[in-house]
mmCIF file of N, CA and C in Angstrom:
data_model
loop_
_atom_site.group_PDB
_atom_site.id
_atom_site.type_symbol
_atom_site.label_atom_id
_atom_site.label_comp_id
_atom_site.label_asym_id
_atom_site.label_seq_id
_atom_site.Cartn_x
_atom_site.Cartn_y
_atom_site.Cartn_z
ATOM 1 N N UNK Q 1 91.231 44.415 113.088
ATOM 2 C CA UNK Q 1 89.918 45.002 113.256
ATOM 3 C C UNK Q 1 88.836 44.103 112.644
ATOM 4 N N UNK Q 2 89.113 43.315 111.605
ATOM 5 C CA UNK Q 2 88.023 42.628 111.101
ATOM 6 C C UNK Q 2 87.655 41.740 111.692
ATOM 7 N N UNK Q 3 88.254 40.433 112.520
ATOM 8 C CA UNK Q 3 88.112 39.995 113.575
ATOM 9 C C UNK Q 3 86.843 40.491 114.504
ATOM 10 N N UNK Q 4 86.621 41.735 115.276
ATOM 11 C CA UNK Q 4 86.084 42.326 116.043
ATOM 12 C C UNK Q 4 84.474 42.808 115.274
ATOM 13 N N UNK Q 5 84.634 43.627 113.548
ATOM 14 C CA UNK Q 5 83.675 43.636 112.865
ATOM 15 C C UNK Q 5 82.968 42.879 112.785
ATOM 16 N N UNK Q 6 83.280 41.428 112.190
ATOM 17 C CA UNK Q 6 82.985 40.447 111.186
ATOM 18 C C UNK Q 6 83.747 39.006 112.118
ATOM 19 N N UNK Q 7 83.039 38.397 113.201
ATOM 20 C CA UNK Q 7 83.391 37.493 113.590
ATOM 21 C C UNK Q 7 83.436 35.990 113.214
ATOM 22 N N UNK Q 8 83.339 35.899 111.938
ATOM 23 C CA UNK Q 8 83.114 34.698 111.337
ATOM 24 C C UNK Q 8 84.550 33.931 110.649
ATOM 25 N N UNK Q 9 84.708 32.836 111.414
ATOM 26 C CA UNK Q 9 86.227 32.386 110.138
ATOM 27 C C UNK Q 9 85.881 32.063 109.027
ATOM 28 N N UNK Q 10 86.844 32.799 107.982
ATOM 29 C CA UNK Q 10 86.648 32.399 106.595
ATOM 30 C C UNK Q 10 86.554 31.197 106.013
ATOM 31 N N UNK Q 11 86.375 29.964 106.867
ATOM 32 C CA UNK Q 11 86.712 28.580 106.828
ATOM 33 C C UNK Q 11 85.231 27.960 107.009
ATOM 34 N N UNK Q 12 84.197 28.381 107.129
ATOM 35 C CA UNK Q 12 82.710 28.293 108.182
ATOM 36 C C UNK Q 12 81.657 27.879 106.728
ATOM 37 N N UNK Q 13 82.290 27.950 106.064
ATOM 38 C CA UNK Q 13 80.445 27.825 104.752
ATOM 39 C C UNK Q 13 80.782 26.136 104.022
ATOM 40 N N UNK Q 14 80.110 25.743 103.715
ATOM 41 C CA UNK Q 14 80.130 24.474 102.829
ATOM 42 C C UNK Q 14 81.044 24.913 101.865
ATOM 43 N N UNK Q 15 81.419 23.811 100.828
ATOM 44 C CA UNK Q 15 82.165 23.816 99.706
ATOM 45 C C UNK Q 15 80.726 23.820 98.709
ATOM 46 N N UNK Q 16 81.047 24.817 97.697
ATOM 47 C CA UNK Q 16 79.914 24.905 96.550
ATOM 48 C C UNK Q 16 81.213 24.349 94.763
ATOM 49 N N UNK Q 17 80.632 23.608 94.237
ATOM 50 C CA UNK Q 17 81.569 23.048 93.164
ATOM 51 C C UNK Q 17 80.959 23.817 92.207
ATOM 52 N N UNK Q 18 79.837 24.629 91.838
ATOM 53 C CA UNK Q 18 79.360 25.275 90.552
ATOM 54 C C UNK Q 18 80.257 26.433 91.025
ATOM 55 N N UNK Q 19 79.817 27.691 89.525
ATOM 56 C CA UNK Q 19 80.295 28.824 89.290
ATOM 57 C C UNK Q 19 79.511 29.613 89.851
ATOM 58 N N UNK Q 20 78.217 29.489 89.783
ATOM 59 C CA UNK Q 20 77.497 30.381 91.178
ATOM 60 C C UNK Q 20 76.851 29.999 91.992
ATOM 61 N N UNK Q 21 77.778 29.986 93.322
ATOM 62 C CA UNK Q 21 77.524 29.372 94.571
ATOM 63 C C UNK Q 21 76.043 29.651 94.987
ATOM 64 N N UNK Q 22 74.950 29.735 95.377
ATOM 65 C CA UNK Q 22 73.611 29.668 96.312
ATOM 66 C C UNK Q 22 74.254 30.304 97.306
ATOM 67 N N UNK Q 23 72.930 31.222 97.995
ATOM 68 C CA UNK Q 23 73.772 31.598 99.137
ATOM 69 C C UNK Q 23 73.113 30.480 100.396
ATOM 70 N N UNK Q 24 74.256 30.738 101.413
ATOM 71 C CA UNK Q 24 74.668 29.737 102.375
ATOM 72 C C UNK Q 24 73.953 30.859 103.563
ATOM 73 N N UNK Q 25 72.949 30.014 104.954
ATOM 74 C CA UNK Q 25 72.818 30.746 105.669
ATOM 75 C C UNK Q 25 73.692 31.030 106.579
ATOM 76 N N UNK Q 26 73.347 32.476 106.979
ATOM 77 C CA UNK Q 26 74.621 32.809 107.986
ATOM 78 C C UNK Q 26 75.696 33.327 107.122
ATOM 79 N N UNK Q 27 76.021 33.655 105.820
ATOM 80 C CA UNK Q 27 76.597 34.257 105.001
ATOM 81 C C UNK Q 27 75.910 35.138 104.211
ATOM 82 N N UNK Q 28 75.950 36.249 104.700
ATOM 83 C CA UNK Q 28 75.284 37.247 103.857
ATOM 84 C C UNK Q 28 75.680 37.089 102.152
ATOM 85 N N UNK Q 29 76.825 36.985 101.798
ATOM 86 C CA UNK Q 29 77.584 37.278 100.402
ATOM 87 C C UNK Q 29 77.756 35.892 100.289
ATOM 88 N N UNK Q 30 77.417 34.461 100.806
ATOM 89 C CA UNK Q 30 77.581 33.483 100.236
ATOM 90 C C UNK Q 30 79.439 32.842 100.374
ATOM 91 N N UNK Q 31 79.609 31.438 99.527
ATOM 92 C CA UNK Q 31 80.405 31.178 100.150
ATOM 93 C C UNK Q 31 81.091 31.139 98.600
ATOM 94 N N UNK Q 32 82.647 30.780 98.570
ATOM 95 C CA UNK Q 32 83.314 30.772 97.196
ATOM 96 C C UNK Q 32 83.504 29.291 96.651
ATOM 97 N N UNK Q 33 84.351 28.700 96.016
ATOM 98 C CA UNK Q 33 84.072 27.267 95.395
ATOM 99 C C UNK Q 33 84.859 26.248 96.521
ATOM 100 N N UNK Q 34 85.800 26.989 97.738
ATOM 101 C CA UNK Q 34 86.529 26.350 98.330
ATOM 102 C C UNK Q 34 85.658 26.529 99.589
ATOM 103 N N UNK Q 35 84.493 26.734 100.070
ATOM 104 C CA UNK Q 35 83.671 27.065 101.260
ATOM 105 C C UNK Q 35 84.113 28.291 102.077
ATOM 106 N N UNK Q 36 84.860 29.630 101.356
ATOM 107 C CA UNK Q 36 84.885 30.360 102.289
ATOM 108 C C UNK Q 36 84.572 31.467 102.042
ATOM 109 N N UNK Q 37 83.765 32.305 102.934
ATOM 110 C CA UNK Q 37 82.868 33.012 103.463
ATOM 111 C C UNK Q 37 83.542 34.203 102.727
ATOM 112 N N UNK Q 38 82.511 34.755 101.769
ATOM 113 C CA UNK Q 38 82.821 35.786 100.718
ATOM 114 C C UNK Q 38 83.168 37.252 101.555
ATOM 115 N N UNK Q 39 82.169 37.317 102.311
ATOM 116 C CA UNK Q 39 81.873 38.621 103.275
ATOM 117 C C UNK Q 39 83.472 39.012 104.267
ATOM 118 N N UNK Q 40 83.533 37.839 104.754
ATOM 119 C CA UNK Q 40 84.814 37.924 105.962
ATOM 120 C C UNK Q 40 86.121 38.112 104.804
ATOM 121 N N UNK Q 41 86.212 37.072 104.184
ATOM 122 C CA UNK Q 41 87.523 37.269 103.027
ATOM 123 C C UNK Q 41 87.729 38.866 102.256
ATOM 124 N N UNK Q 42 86.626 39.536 102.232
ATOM 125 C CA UNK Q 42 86.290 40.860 101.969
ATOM 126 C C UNK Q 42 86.780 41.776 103.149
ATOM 127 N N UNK Q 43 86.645 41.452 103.955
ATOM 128 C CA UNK Q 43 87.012 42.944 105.421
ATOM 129 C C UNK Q 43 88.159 42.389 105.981
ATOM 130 N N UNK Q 44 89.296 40.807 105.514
ATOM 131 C CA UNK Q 44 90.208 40.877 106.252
ATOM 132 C C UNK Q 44 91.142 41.742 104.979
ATOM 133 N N UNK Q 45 90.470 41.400 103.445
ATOM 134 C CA UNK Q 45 91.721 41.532 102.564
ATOM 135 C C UNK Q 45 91.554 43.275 102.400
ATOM 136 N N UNK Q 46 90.411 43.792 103.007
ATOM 137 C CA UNK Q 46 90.222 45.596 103.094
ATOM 138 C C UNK Q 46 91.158 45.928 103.946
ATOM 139 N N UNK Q 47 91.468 45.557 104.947
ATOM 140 C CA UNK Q 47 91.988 45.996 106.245
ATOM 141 C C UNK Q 47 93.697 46.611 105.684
ATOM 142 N N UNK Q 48 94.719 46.569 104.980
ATOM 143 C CA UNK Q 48 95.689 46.851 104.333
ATOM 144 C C UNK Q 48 95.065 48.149 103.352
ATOM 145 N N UNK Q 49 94.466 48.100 102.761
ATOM 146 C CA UNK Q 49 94.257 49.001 101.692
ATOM 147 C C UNK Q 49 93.320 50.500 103.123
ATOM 148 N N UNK Q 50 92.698 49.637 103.780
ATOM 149 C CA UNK Q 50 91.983 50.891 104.579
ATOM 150 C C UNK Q 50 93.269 51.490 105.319
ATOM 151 N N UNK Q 51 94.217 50.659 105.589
ATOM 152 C CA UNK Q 51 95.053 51.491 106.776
ATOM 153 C C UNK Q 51 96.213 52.251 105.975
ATOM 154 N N UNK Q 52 96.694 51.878 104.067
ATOM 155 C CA UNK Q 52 97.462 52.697 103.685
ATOM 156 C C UNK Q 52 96.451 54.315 103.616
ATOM 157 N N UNK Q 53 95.567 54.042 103.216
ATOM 158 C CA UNK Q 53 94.426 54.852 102.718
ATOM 159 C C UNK Q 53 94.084 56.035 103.670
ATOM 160 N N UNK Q 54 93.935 55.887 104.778
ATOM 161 C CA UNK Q 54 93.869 56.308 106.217
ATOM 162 C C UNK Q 54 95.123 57.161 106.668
ATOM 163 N N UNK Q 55 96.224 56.183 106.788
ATOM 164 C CA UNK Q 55 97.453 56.648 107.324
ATOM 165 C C UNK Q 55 98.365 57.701 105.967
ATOM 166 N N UNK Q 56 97.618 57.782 104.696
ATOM 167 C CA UNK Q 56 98.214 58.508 104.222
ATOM 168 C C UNK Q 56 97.514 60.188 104.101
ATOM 169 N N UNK Q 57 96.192 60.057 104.704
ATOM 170 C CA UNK Q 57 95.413 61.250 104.540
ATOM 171 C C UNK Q 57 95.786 61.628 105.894
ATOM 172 N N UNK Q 58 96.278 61.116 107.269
ATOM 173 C CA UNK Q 58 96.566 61.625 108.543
ATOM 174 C C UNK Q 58 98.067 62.428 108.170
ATOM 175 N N UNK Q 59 99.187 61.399 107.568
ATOM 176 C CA UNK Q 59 100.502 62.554 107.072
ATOM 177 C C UNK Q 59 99.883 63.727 106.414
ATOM 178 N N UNK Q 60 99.137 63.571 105.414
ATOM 179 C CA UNK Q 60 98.899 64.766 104.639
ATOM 180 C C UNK Q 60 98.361 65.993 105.505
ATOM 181 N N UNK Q 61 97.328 65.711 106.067
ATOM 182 C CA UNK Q 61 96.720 66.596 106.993
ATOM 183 C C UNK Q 61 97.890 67.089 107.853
ATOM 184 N N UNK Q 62 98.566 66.537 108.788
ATOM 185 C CA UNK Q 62 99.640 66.817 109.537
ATOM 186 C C UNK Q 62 100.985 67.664 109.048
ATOM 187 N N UNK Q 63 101.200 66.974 107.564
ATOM 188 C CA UNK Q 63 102.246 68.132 107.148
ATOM 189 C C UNK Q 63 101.798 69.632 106.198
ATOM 190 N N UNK Q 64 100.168 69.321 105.660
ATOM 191 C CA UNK Q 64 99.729 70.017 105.030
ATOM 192 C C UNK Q 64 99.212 71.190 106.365
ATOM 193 N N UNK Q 65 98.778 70.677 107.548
ATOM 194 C CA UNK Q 65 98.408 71.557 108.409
ATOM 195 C C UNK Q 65 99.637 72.530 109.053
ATOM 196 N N UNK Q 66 100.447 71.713 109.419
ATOM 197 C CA UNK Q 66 101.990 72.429 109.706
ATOM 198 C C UNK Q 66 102.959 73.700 109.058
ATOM 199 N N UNK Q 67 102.513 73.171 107.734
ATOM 200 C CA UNK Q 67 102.732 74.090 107.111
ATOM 201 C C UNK Q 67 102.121 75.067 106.280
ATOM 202 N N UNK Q 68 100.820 75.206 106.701
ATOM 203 C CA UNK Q 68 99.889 75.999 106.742
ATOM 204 C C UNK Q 68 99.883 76.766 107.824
ATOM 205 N N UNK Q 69 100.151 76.198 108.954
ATOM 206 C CA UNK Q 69 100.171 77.276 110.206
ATOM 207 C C UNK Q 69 101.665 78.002 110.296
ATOM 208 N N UNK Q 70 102.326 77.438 109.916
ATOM 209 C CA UNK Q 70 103.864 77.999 109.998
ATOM 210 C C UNK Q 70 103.758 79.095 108.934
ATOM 211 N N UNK Q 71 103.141 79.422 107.823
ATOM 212 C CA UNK Q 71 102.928 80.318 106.776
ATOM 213 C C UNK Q 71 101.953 81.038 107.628
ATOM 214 N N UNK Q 72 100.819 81.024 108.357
ATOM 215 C CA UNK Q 72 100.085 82.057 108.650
ATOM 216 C C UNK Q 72 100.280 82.873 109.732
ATOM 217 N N UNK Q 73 101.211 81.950 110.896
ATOM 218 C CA UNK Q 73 102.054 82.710 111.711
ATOM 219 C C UNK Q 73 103.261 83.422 111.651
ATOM 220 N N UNK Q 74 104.092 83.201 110.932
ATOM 221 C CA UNK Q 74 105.147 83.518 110.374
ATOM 222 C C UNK Q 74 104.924 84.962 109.099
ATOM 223 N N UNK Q 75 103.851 84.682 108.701
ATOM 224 C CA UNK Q 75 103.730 85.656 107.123
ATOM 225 C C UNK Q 75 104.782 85.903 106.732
ATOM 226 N N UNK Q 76 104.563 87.443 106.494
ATOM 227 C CA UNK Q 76 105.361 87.812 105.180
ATOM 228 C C UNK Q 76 106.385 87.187 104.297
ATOM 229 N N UNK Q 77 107.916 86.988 104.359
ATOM 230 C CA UNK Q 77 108.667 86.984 102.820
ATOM 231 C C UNK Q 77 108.683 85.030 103.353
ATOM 232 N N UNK Q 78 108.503 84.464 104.338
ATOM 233 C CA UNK Q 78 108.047 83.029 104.362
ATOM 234 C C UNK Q 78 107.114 82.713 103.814
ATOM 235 N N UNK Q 79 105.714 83.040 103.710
ATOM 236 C CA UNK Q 79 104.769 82.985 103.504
ATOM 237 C C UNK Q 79 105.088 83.417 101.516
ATOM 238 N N UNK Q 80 105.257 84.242 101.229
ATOM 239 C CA UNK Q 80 105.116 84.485 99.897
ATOM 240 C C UNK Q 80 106.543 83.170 99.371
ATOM 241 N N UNK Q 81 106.872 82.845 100.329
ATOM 242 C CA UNK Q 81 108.092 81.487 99.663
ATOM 243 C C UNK Q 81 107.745 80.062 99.306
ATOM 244 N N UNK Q 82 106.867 79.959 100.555
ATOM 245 C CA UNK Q 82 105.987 78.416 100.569
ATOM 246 C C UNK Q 82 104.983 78.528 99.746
ATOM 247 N N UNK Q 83 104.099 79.777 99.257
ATOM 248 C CA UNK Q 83 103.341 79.937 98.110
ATOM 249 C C UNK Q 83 103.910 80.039 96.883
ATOM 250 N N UNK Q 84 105.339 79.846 96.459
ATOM 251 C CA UNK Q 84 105.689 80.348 95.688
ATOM 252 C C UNK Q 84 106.481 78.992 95.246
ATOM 253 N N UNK Q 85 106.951 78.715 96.370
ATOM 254 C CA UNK Q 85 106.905 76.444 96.144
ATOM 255 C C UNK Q 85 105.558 75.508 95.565
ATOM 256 N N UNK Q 86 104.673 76.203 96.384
ATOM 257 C CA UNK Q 86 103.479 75.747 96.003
ATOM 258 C C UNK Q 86 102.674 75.499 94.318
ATOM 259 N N UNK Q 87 102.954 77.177 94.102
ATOM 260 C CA UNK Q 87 102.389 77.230 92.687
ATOM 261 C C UNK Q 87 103.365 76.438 91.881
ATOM 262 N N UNK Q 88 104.568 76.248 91.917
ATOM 263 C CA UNK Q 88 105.883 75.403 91.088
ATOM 264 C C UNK Q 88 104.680 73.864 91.222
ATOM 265 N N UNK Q 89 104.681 73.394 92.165
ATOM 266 C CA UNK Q 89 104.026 72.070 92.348
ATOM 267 C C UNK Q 89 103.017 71.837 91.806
ATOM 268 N N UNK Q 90 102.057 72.989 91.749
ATOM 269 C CA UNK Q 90 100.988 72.996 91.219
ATOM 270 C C UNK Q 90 100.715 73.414 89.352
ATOM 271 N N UNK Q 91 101.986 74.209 88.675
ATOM 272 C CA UNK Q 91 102.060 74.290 87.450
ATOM 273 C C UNK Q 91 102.294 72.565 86.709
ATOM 274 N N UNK Q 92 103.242 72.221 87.458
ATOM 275 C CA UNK Q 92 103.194 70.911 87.061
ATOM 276 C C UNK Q 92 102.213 69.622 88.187
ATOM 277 N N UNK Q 93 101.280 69.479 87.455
ATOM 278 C CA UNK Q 93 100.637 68.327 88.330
ATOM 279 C C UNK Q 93 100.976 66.697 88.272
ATOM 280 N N UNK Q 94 102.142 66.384 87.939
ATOM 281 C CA UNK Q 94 102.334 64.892 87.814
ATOM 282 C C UNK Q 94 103.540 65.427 89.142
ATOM 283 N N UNK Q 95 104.156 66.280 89.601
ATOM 284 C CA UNK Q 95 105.061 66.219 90.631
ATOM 285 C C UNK Q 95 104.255 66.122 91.771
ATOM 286 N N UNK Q 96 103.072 66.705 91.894
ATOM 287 C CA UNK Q 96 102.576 67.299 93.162
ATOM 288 C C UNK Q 96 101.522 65.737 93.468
ATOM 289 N N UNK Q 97 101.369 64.931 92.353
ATOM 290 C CA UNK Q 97 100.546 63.432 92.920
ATOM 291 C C UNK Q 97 101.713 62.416 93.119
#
């Protein structure tokens, strides 16, 4: 995806030899001591952390929704069981993160 965002190769800015680079035009965020493009090196090395980040709130939703609907359709002595798992998880909070 960053590719498509942020079309610039990380390879594109001058080499800067000080500790704080000037910014370079055409680089919003400037370039690093090896000439590469602060901004792009930023949204390829996001792209891993956005998709654990993402793909772990879609499971949650999906099994948290599932079994939310399976308790509200189902009720009674199911329903007081999965609440009753629940609060266990929730007395202790280092199991339930």
């Amino acid at each position: 995806m960053g590719p498509y965002v942020l079309p610039l190769h990380s390879r594109s800015g001058a080499a800067c030899w000080t500790a704080h680079c000037p910014r370079v035009p055409g680089h919003p965020l400037g370039t690093d001591v090896n000439g590469n493009d602060v901004l792009s090196r930023l949204i390829h090395g996001g792209q891993a952390s956005l998709t654990v980040g993402i793909g772990v709130n879609v499971i949650g939703l999906v099994v948290g929704g599932s079994v939310g609907a399976i308790s509200g359709y189902l009720g009674g002595k199911s329903d007081t069981a999965i609440m009753r798992v629940l609060d266990v998880l929730i007395a202790f909070p280092h199991w339930s993160s």
